[in-house]
XYZ file of C-alpha atoms in Angstrom:
662
model
C 53.380 50.138 -2.628
C 50.323 48.896 -0.703
C 48.894 45.674 -1.572
C 44.721 46.392 -2.949
C 42.145 44.553 -1.788
C 41.098 44.362 -5.388
C 42.722 42.202 -8.092
C 45.220 43.711 -9.969
C 45.034 41.964 -13.469
C 48.527 42.143 -15.218
C 47.806 40.384 -18.704
C 50.038 38.202 -19.494
C 51.559 38.002 -23.563
C 54.286 36.000 -23.385
C 53.499 32.990 -25.737
C 55.130 29.491 -25.132
C 56.282 27.538 -27.977
C 54.790 23.895 -28.000
C 57.384 21.128 -26.937
C 57.685 18.054 -25.595
C 57.395 17.522 -21.845
C 61.046 18.120 -19.842
C 62.088 16.560 -16.752
C 64.514 18.440 -14.126
C 65.461 18.894 -10.908
C 65.637 21.699 -7.944
C 69.314 22.503 -7.576
C 69.644 23.594 -3.591
C 72.557 26.571 -3.683
C 73.503 26.853 -0.562
C 76.494 28.158 1.689
C 79.743 26.090 1.895
C 79.461 24.184 -1.118
C 82.271 24.112 -3.743
C 82.623 25.126 -7.006
C 83.320 21.545 -8.313
C 80.499 20.316 -6.595
C 77.619 22.744 -8.330
C 79.506 22.594 -11.848
C 79.085 19.099 -11.274
C 74.813 18.769 -10.628
C 74.320 20.723 -13.274
C 76.509 18.295 -15.212
C 74.546 15.718 -14.184
C 71.141 17.209 -15.186
C 72.849 17.296 -18.925
C 73.944 13.613 -18.613
C 70.201 12.733 -17.703
C 69.085 14.990 -20.421
C 67.123 16.988 -18.052
C 67.298 20.203 -19.189
C 65.559 22.596 -16.478
C 66.343 23.131 -12.862
C 64.367 25.154 -9.951
C 66.307 27.432 -7.786
C 65.633 28.834 -4.523
C 67.184 32.446 -4.443
C 67.711 33.041 -0.762
C 68.052 36.604 0.483
C 69.438 35.385 3.564
C 72.145 34.434 1.707
C 72.718 37.284 -0.671
C 71.375 40.644 1.414
C 74.349 41.976 3.341
C 72.446 44.217 5.071
C 71.993 47.869 4.343
C 72.136 48.254 0.104
C 75.014 45.947 0.177
C 74.028 42.403 -2.143
C 76.166 39.513 -2.916
C 75.289 37.457 -5.932
C 78.017 35.784 -6.769
C 77.323 32.340 -5.463
C 73.969 32.280 -7.362
C 75.753 34.187 -10.680
C 78.137 30.915 -10.789
C 75.043 28.686 -10.711
C 73.428 30.429 -13.434
C 76.764 30.641 -15.445
C 77.065 26.705 -14.912
C 73.173 26.019 -15.965
C 74.187 28.084 -19.164
C 77.168 26.040 -19.614
C 75.463 22.979 -19.536
C 72.324 24.059 -21.028
C 69.680 24.212 -18.485
C 66.812 26.137 -18.313
C 66.357 28.188 -14.441
C 63.005 28.476 -12.513
C 64.350 31.248 -9.905
C 62.462 30.915 -6.821
C 61.484 34.125 -5.200
C 62.642 33.746 -1.530
C 62.890 36.955 0.543
C 64.380 36.520 4.403
C 62.694 33.926 6.030
C 63.564 30.982 8.395
C 60.583 28.467 8.015
C 61.039 25.625 5.383
C 58.192 26.919 3.049
C 58.436 30.315 3.722
C 56.249 32.892 5.391
C 52.966 33.838 2.650
C 51.864 37.088 3.716
C 53.836 40.526 4.902
C 53.946 40.837 8.107
C 54.006 44.534 8.500
C 54.322 47.995 5.928
C 57.884 47.889 6.809
C 58.260 43.721 5.754
C 56.274 44.373 2.823
C 58.618 47.355 1.676
C 61.936 44.846 2.629
C 59.866 42.285 0.277
C 59.510 44.793 -2.907
C 63.070 45.888 -2.393
C 64.425 41.986 -2.103
C 62.279 41.494 -5.443
C 63.338 44.392 -7.760
C 67.406 43.741 -6.774
C 67.169 39.844 -7.268
C 64.734 40.505 -10.712
C 66.443 43.061 -12.160
C 70.116 41.637 -11.543
C 68.789 38.208 -12.936
C 66.916 39.569 -16.080
C 69.722 39.579 -18.401
C 71.600 35.916 -17.662
C 70.505 33.856 -20.850
C 70.090 30.643 -18.153
C 66.642 32.700 -16.847
C 63.481 31.047 -17.885
C 60.955 31.707 -15.291
C 59.987 33.566 -12.148
C 58.300 31.856 -9.184
C 56.490 34.453 -7.466
C 55.991 32.385 -4.468
C 56.773 29.132 -2.781
C 53.381 27.061 -2.245
C 51.043 29.880 -1.321
C 48.177 29.062 1.011
C 48.167 28.514 4.629
C 46.449 31.127 6.517
C 48.702 33.201 9.203
C 45.863 34.706 11.562
C 46.722 36.651 14.782
C 44.893 39.421 16.067
C 47.393 41.903 15.887
C 48.790 41.173 12.468
C 49.006 42.655 9.382
C 46.496 40.188 8.038
C 44.398 41.013 10.623
C 44.006 45.169 9.221
C 43.549 43.821 5.620
C 40.433 41.561 7.151
C 38.868 44.578 8.560
C 39.702 46.582 4.909
C 38.199 43.999 3.084
C 34.966 42.840 5.260
C 34.373 46.328 5.227
C 33.384 46.393 1.381
C 31.627 43.097 0.866
C 28.135 42.627 -0.003
C 26.184 43.027 3.347
C 23.993 39.999 4.588
C 19.949 40.226 4.171
C 18.515 38.574 6.719
C 15.156 37.138 5.193
C 14.110 34.449 7.764
C 15.635 35.157 10.751
C 18.893 33.244 10.340
C 22.282 34.606 11.871
C 24.510 34.830 8.939
C 27.268 32.139 9.119
C 29.094 32.416 5.708
C 32.584 31.595 5.924
C 34.109 35.152 5.193
C 36.929 34.754 7.179
C 38.270 32.053 5.413
C 36.989 33.288 2.277
C 39.295 36.855 2.904
C 42.384 34.153 2.722
C 41.334 33.605 -1.096
C 41.144 37.382 -2.196
C 44.307 37.847 -0.110
C 46.571 35.569 -1.515
C 45.310 36.515 -5.394
C 45.976 40.277 -3.859
C 49.547 39.232 -2.751
C 50.246 37.195 -5.953
C 49.223 39.707 -8.225
C 50.967 42.360 -6.105
C 54.271 40.145 -6.623
C 53.484 39.611 -10.426
C 53.368 43.601 -10.726
C 56.911 44.027 -9.201
C 58.452 41.457 -11.399
C 56.720 42.965 -14.851
C 57.777 46.207 -13.927
C 61.605 45.037 -14.170
C 61.232 42.438 -16.753
C 58.771 41.824 -19.264
C 60.659 38.794 -21.221
C 60.368 35.526 -18.501
C 57.725 33.628 -17.750
C 55.659 33.925 -14.242
C 54.749 30.836 -12.172
C 53.227 29.713 -9.146
C 53.488 26.246 -7.000
C 50.181 25.257 -5.062
C 50.560 22.656 -2.424
C 48.335 20.494 0.094
C 45.883 20.778 -2.729
C 43.299 18.194 -0.944
C 43.519 20.561 1.949
C 44.535 24.095 0.767
C 41.631 24.339 -2.345
C 39.436 26.833 -0.386
C 42.369 29.376 -0.324
C 42.980 29.112 -4.571
C 41.302 30.989 -6.596
C 42.655 29.984 -9.613
C 40.747 32.090 -12.379
C 41.580 34.924 -10.509
C 45.641 34.188 -11.079
C 45.762 33.356 -14.758
C 45.985 36.235 -15.947
C 48.827 37.391 -14.088
C 50.847 33.677 -14.422
C 52.295 32.192 -17.518
C 51.620 28.684 -16.100
C 50.468 26.978 -12.729
C 51.936 24.154 -11.548
C 51.894 22.244 -7.861
C 54.058 20.709 -5.476
C 53.141 16.810 -5.010
C 55.110 15.464 -1.854
C 53.073 12.045 -0.775
C 55.259 12.413 2.391
C 53.520 15.420 2.904
C 50.370 15.751 1.114
C 48.366 12.024 1.011
C 47.361 12.055 4.446
C 43.408 11.170 3.028
C 45.732 7.705 0.943
C 46.960 4.579 1.616
C 50.246 4.142 -0.078
C 48.869 2.038 -3.033
C 46.859 5.127 -3.911
C 49.411 7.795 -4.419
C 50.299 7.364 -8.116
C 46.186 7.612 -8.464
C 46.612 10.824 -5.936
C 49.123 12.829 -7.970
C 46.910 11.859 -11.196
C 44.155 13.704 -9.252
C 46.615 16.199 -8.191
C 47.608 16.961 -11.898
C 44.205 16.884 -13.351
C 43.134 19.631 -10.598
C 45.927 21.845 -12.048
C 45.362 21.241 -15.586
C 41.746 21.996 -15.418
C 42.642 25.452 -13.570
C 45.169 26.236 -15.632
C 43.460 25.740 -19.116
C 44.173 27.080 -21.815
C 47.571 27.815 -20.153
C 50.140 25.184 -19.633
C 50.504 23.279 -16.001
C 53.526 21.931 -14.555
C 54.597 19.813 -11.830
C 56.864 21.996 -9.598
C 57.813 19.617 -6.869
C 57.598 16.099 -6.966
C 59.007 14.178 -4.495
C 62.700 12.323 -5.704
C 63.986 11.082 -2.387
C 63.671 9.664 0.683
C 61.767 11.506 3.796
C 62.782 9.929 6.929
C 62.207 13.348 9.491
C 60.471 15.936 7.366
C 57.184 15.025 6.590
C 54.267 13.336 7.708
C 54.998 10.295 6.306
C 58.383 8.883 5.851
C 58.667 7.408 2.627
C 61.587 6.648 -0.279
C 60.270 6.110 -3.587
C 61.497 3.294 -5.400
C 62.534 3.388 -9.247
C 59.366 2.021 -9.829
C 57.358 4.667 -8.087
C 59.437 7.440 -10.101
C 58.247 5.963 -13.339
C 54.377 5.709 -12.370
C 54.336 9.058 -10.928
C 56.760 10.186 -14.066
C 54.079 9.289 -16.708
C 51.531 9.842 -14.620
C 52.096 13.432 -14.926
C 52.796 13.476 -18.333
C 49.787 11.258 -19.249
C 48.064 14.424 -17.613
C 49.481 16.746 -19.648
C 52.572 18.088 -17.579
C 54.360 19.769 -19.588
C 57.337 20.286 -17.072
C 57.972 17.671 -14.276
C 60.722 19.084 -11.596
C 62.088 16.701 -8.964
C 62.495 17.644 -4.859
C 65.711 17.480 -5.345
C 68.518 16.743 -6.826
C 71.345 17.059 -4.353
C 70.349 17.206 -0.588
C 70.406 20.698 1.338
C 73.148 20.365 4.097
C 71.234 22.224 6.721
C 68.239 23.198 8.127
C 64.786 21.348 8.526
C 65.353 19.183 5.479
C 68.544 18.396 5.880
C 70.101 15.447 4.176
C 67.176 14.107 2.315
C 64.525 14.104 -0.618
C 68.025 14.281 -2.531
C 68.156 11.866 -6.013
C 71.795 11.979 -5.228
C 73.756 10.442 -2.644
C 76.117 12.422 -0.976
C 79.327 11.676 -2.913
C 76.880 13.284 -6.017
C 76.201 9.484 -7.486
C 73.036 9.257 -9.677
C 70.914 6.909 -7.431
C 68.195 4.770 -9.652
C 65.551 6.938 -8.835
C 67.848 9.437 -11.342
C 68.611 7.080 -13.336
C 65.054 6.179 -14.056
C 64.404 10.074 -14.464
C 67.091 9.708 -17.635
C 65.593 7.282 -19.277
C 62.328 8.789 -19.191
C 63.478 11.793 -20.325
C 65.216 9.731 -23.299
C 62.346 8.407 -24.142
C 60.482 11.914 -24.420
C 63.117 13.076 -26.722
C 63.178 10.209 -28.719
C 59.476 10.706 -29.804
C 59.191 14.624 -29.519
C 57.259 14.741 -32.653
C 54.172 12.908 -30.612
C 54.521 14.810 -27.056
C 55.149 17.954 -28.574
C 51.543 18.474 -29.808
C 50.193 15.283 -27.495
C 47.136 16.169 -24.951
C 45.475 14.470 -22.905
C 42.575 12.213 -23.980
C 39.343 13.776 -21.758
C 36.087 13.286 -21.208
C 32.447 15.055 -20.546
C 32.411 14.007 -16.848
C 33.317 16.713 -14.445
C 33.483 15.907 -10.582
C 32.775 19.850 -9.129
C 34.288 20.906 -6.068
C 33.015 23.503 -3.359
C 35.580 25.695 -1.370
C 32.262 26.097 0.842
C 31.723 22.880 1.573
C 35.572 22.412 2.418
C 35.689 25.376 4.637
C 32.505 24.038 6.501
C 33.790 20.166 7.033
C 37.336 21.684 7.944
C 36.409 24.679 10.287
C 32.388 25.889 10.154
C 31.061 22.209 11.319
C 30.486 21.963 15.197
C 31.815 17.874 14.386
C 35.165 19.762 13.140
C 36.300 20.312 16.239
C 36.291 16.753 17.720
C 38.508 13.969 16.448
C 35.614 11.439 15.814
C 36.089 8.073 13.432
C 32.913 8.825 11.519
C 34.618 9.983 8.262
C 31.500 11.481 6.824
C 31.864 14.526 9.672
C 35.048 15.193 9.551
C 37.850 17.181 7.373
C 37.862 15.898 3.891
C 34.247 14.611 3.964
C 33.542 16.415 0.786
C 37.094 15.760 -1.480
C 37.348 12.475 -0.387
C 33.790 11.814 -1.920
C 35.233 13.281 -5.108
C 38.389 11.519 -4.948
C 36.428 8.291 -4.790
C 34.462 8.793 -7.582
C 38.141 9.655 -9.307
C 39.692 6.787 -8.464
C 36.693 4.292 -9.467
C 36.496 6.183 -13.213
C 40.001 5.820 -13.279
C 39.991 2.313 -12.705
C 37.725 2.296 -15.424
C 39.675 3.641 -17.371
C 37.903 6.936 -18.297
C 38.408 9.995 -17.830
C 37.557 12.606 -15.581
C 37.979 16.274 -14.709
C 37.662 18.001 -11.022
C 36.710 21.408 -11.181
C 36.050 23.977 -9.147
C 31.976 25.097 -8.984
C 32.920 28.506 -9.734
C 34.976 28.013 -12.559
C 33.096 25.443 -14.332
C 31.158 26.500 -17.688
C 27.253 25.419 -16.631
C 26.335 27.174 -19.811
C 28.568 26.312 -22.434
C 26.710 25.271 -25.699
C 27.996 22.095 -26.786
C 26.072 19.224 -28.602
C 28.154 16.469 -26.813
C 26.052 16.410 -23.283
C 28.039 16.520 -19.753
C 28.006 15.024 -16.557
C 28.380 17.060 -13.492
C 28.433 15.256 -10.129
C 28.162 16.944 -7.060
C 29.690 14.385 -4.751
C 28.617 15.362 -0.820
C 28.382 19.185 -1.513
C 27.219 20.016 1.738
C 26.983 23.674 0.673
C 25.599 25.218 -2.782
C 25.278 28.757 -2.894
C 21.798 30.238 -3.655
C 23.303 31.741 -6.484
C 24.036 28.589 -8.954
C 20.338 27.699 -8.679
C 19.473 29.472 -12.009
C 22.868 27.426 -13.504
C 22.018 24.327 -12.492
C 18.475 24.304 -13.728
C 19.593 25.789 -16.929
C 22.334 22.468 -17.318
C 19.876 20.092 -16.796
C 17.489 21.613 -18.887
C 19.834 22.271 -21.711
C 20.169 18.181 -21.876
C 22.841 17.365 -19.498
C 22.933 15.055 -16.938
C 23.387 15.947 -12.724
C 24.012 13.165 -10.265
C 23.914 14.618 -6.557
C 24.654 12.516 -3.784
C 25.395 12.319 -0.284
C 24.472 15.670 1.829
C 24.849 17.590 -1.423
C 22.319 21.049 -0.964
C 22.078 20.532 3.003
C 23.420 23.981 3.170
C 23.045 27.149 1.201
C 26.320 29.741 1.383
C 25.600 31.249 4.824
C 24.827 27.385 6.419
C 21.213 28.001 6.473
C 19.555 24.591 6.004
C 17.603 24.570 2.695
C 15.057 22.119 3.158
C 13.248 24.034 6.215
C 13.195 27.246 3.992
C 13.220 27.804 0.321
C 13.684 24.207 -1.043
C 15.614 25.602 -4.401
C 16.112 22.310 -6.160
C 12.948 20.373 -5.335
C 11.676 21.278 -9.244
C 14.648 20.167 -10.952
C 14.740 17.119 -8.359
C 11.234 15.830 -8.973
C 11.280 15.629 -5.140
C 12.193 17.006 -1.819
C 14.011 15.709 1.666
C 11.986 14.472 4.368
C 14.760 14.168 6.875
C 18.603 12.429 7.172
C 19.139 9.639 9.443
C 22.011 8.712 10.874
C 22.640 4.872 10.555
C 25.989 3.975 11.280
C 29.369 3.893 9.524
C 28.216 1.319 6.809
C 25.174 0.123 4.844
C 23.615 -0.571 2.083
C 21.456 0.581 -0.774
C 20.065 -1.445 -3.317
C 18.975 0.440 -6.370
C 16.574 -0.810 -8.989
C 18.040 1.450 -12.235
C 20.098 0.070 -12.442
C 20.245 -2.472 -10.612
C 23.008 -2.764 -8.785
C 23.880 -2.566 -4.529
C 25.945 0.287 -3.254
C 27.892 0.472 0.033
C 26.885 3.643 1.452
C 27.721 5.808 4.823
C 26.786 7.262 7.590
C 23.067 9.004 6.765
C 20.336 7.804 4.935
C 18.460 10.070 2.563
C 14.934 10.214 2.912
C 13.135 11.085 -0.287
C 9.293 12.044 -0.466
C 8.880 12.252 -4.492
C 6.826 14.669 -6.897
C 7.086 13.513 -10.147
C 10.752 11.843 -9.654
C 11.156 8.028 -10.794
C 11.644 5.780 -7.688
C 15.070 3.986 -8.277
C 15.853 2.964 -5.017
C 14.044 2.149 -1.586
C 15.091 0.785 1.821
C 13.190 -0.373 4.596
C 10.001 0.865 3.040
C 11.892 4.391 2.204
C 12.437 5.821 -0.716
C 16.334 6.778 -0.970
C 16.888 7.140 -4.864
C 15.250 9.590 -7.777
C 15.785 9.879 -11.354
C 14.118 12.948 -12.650
C 13.566 14.380 -16.247
C 14.069 18.102 -16.699
C 13.884 19.341 -19.843
C 16.373 17.519 -22.015
C 18.512 16.459 -19.371
C 17.708 14.299 -16.153
C 19.154 14.261 -12.371
C 19.637 11.398 -10.326
C 19.452 12.336 -6.832
C 20.734 9.473 -4.094
C 20.727 12.006 -0.589
C 23.194 9.226 0.829
C 27.606 9.008 1.308
C 27.524 6.853 -1.503
C 30.963 8.258 -2.824
C 32.747 7.616 0.847
C 30.500 4.277 1.418
C 32.452 3.239 -1.726
C 36.055 4.810 -0.748
C 36.031 2.653 2.138
C 35.016 -0.753 1.514
C 34.465 -2.247 -1.755
C 33.965 0.260 -4.686
C 33.247 -3.058 -7.223
C 29.177 -2.068 -7.286
C 30.139 1.759 -7.451
C 31.836 1.163 -10.623
C 29.565 -0.663 -11.786
C 26.567 2.156 -10.890
C 29.256 4.750 -12.917
C 29.546 2.765 -15.989
C 26.137 2.514 -16.273
C 25.414 6.276 -15.585
C 28.002 7.188 -17.952
C 27.569 5.006 -20.552
C 26.233 7.585 -22.881
C 28.750 9.946 -22.482
C 32.305 7.391 -23.164
C 31.497 6.044 -26.465
C 33.799 8.417 -27.846
C 36.603 7.807 -26.066
C 39.063 5.720 -27.983
C 40.450 3.528 -25.155
C 38.669 2.226 -21.609
C 39.608 -0.699 -19.470
C 37.202 -3.401 -20.781
C 36.526 -4.541 -16.968
C 36.714 -2.643 -13.261
C 40.172 -3.248 -12.043
C 41.027 -2.224 -9.058
C 44.587 -0.795 -8.161
C 44.989 -0.237 -12.036
C 45.285 3.021 -14.037
C 45.127 4.123 -17.627
C 45.724 7.397 -18.896
C 45.615 8.254 -22.578
C 47.173 10.604 -25.102
C 46.395 11.680 -28.601
C 48.277 13.778 -31.395
C 46.525 14.249 -34.620
C 44.979 10.516 -34.721
C 48.022 8.865 -33.029
C 47.181 7.988 -29.414
C 49.583 6.944 -26.013
C 48.213 4.491 -23.432
C 49.589 4.571 -20.251
C 49.062 1.578 -17.801
C 50.010 1.477 -14.231
C 49.965 -1.543 -11.792
C 49.589 -0.097 -8.480
C 49.570 -3.710 -6.969
C 52.467 -5.818 -5.921
C 51.196 -8.712 -7.633
C 51.100 -8.956 -11.666
C 47.675 -8.056 -13.095
C 46.267 -8.771 -16.551
C 44.003 -6.069 -18.123
C 41.420 -5.867 -21.031
C 41.491 -2.998 -23.486
C 38.107 -1.385 -24.773
C 39.981 -0.041 -27.983
C 37.870 1.706 -30.617
C 41.188 2.997 -33.117
C 42.312 0.683 -35.818
C 46.028 1.478 -34.836
C 49.360 -0.459 -34.523
C 51.004 -1.179 -30.776
C 54.410 -0.116 -30.278
C 55.554 -0.201 -26.975
C 57.992 2.679 -25.623
C 58.603 1.702 -21.877
C 57.954 -1.440 -19.759
C 56.309 -4.069 -21.001
C 58.942 -7.033 -19.193
C 55.682 -9.660 -19.114
C 54.337 -8.858 -22.971
C 55.830 -10.139 -25.962
C 53.173 -8.883 -28.387
C 50.352 -6.720 -27.656
C 46.831 -8.485 -27.463
C 44.518 -5.382 -26.231
C 42.238 -8.356 -24.222
C 45.422 -9.590 -22.520
C 47.883 -6.948 -21.293
C 49.958 -8.504 -18.498
C 51.612 -6.225 -15.729
C 54.293 -7.205 -13.551
C 53.720 -5.446 -9.747
C 54.154 -1.855 -9.709
C 54.464 -1.947 -13.374
C 54.042 0.878 -15.695
C 53.874 0.114 -19.419
C 53.293 2.721 -22.054
C 52.228 1.521 -25.706
C 52.299 3.881 -28.754
C 49.305 3.040 -31.206
C 50.235 4.685 -34.860
């Protein structure tokens, strides 16, 4: 079957029962392992109350050539999983020598062999009692384009059916069509795999785990995936995925990863399909061995973000290949490490409090951080500056997503949840009696199709905060200020010019009264009717404009990146003031901005859970702004707490404290 360049929508009707989150691990099955070892691994999972595992089914280990298939190694693993009550998430893994597998077929013959493998594996294991889920592909995404490749032919087919560019002002089209092709191609390949699985098995769940989210987001069109997926997941490996972050930011980055996937998956569940569980020395960008405190922080962060499953990579270290001897949660003698013990302890708490966790959901706010695939692509591939290894972050890959994460981190340190949502997936026209905030942080490209949506969003009583170089280009990389100036009425002002002013400078605002660190460029505004709320050296640099029932705050300087690199105290004061009318309903917040401290809140029928994480290497005392009258009971951590006092909750270095309020 050829891969069609249209989305093959395969509706999933399988309903997942409500259950408390469960924790598991990858069991790595490969040649040379004894049956005793394999059984030991499943027994260890059961002993630690971890009732789910993931198994990668390598074609190279089962396909003997021609039509000869030997499943015996995996048959035994599935039998042991059943014996110890472990659910199996089976990852399809056609023949490939790379660690992460290929992402697309290499030619029509390769595509046929993939289909044969999928049908053989699904047909063989679909009746095994331990089987729970098919993982269609491990970590989709990452371009593999060459001129003579199969993907190149598909690109030409895709390009032939795209809408033709209308040249209205003499500009040459510079739409990132090649990069956007990969979104469609990934979607179609996954939907093709899902179709084959569904033809063989209509019972079990289908799932995909994304990876390197802070770089690969432009390749993922989640809204087009969810019709053929039961759940959506992510691989989260600090050693691989967190090159934008400092060590003390890793837990916050995990929270952002989770929130991106949760918002993309809703209303379906999301899982953390891979979470780093052991030492990485050679097989990643940054060497790291998580501590047991890390494991606690990361697990509770995933749980507090709404993950229904968290699967560690891996239980047992593999013996050969690029990751040999690394990543495991067991010693080489099959003994539990303190990391596995910690995971088991948290599993026991989830079981003990299952009535709460079964129905608990993260408490959300109406603050939305909007990301743009087009902007990420421009920064990564299209700008001339993307080809240089300069030291100016505002010119480099990641400038858009890091601006967003700066807002996310600062809001998190205020105890205010926020939603990270792709621009095309955000419901701009949602009718609600609760006003919302949408933040466009250094969104370099705003496609023309969003003009009316943004106007309507504000007119209907919502707030739009626009900062940095947002809207500098449209989708075709045309500078809008030299042509249409599409947002002049919405902003009540226009841009005179951007000035490059160096790495760091300060902006003083009058409404609210705060001085913000900024980076790289100063946008100089010409106001029509907007209220001036900031000037610098005689230039207007910030305005506030009423439009319809809502308002726009426009600061065309990189205050997100400026705060990311410098002190974010004043940035926190700015966000707290701008969001105060939108966060009053939150049951818990942090009373004060507290650096490197995170609050996650969950709710279930009037009961609440607060997860407090201290990412510092020193004691910290925090105060909660508590709006509900409930009694506190600590269910995890609390070594420095005798009695919960919301005005003085003490956390030890790297400690996580979890409090149930009922």
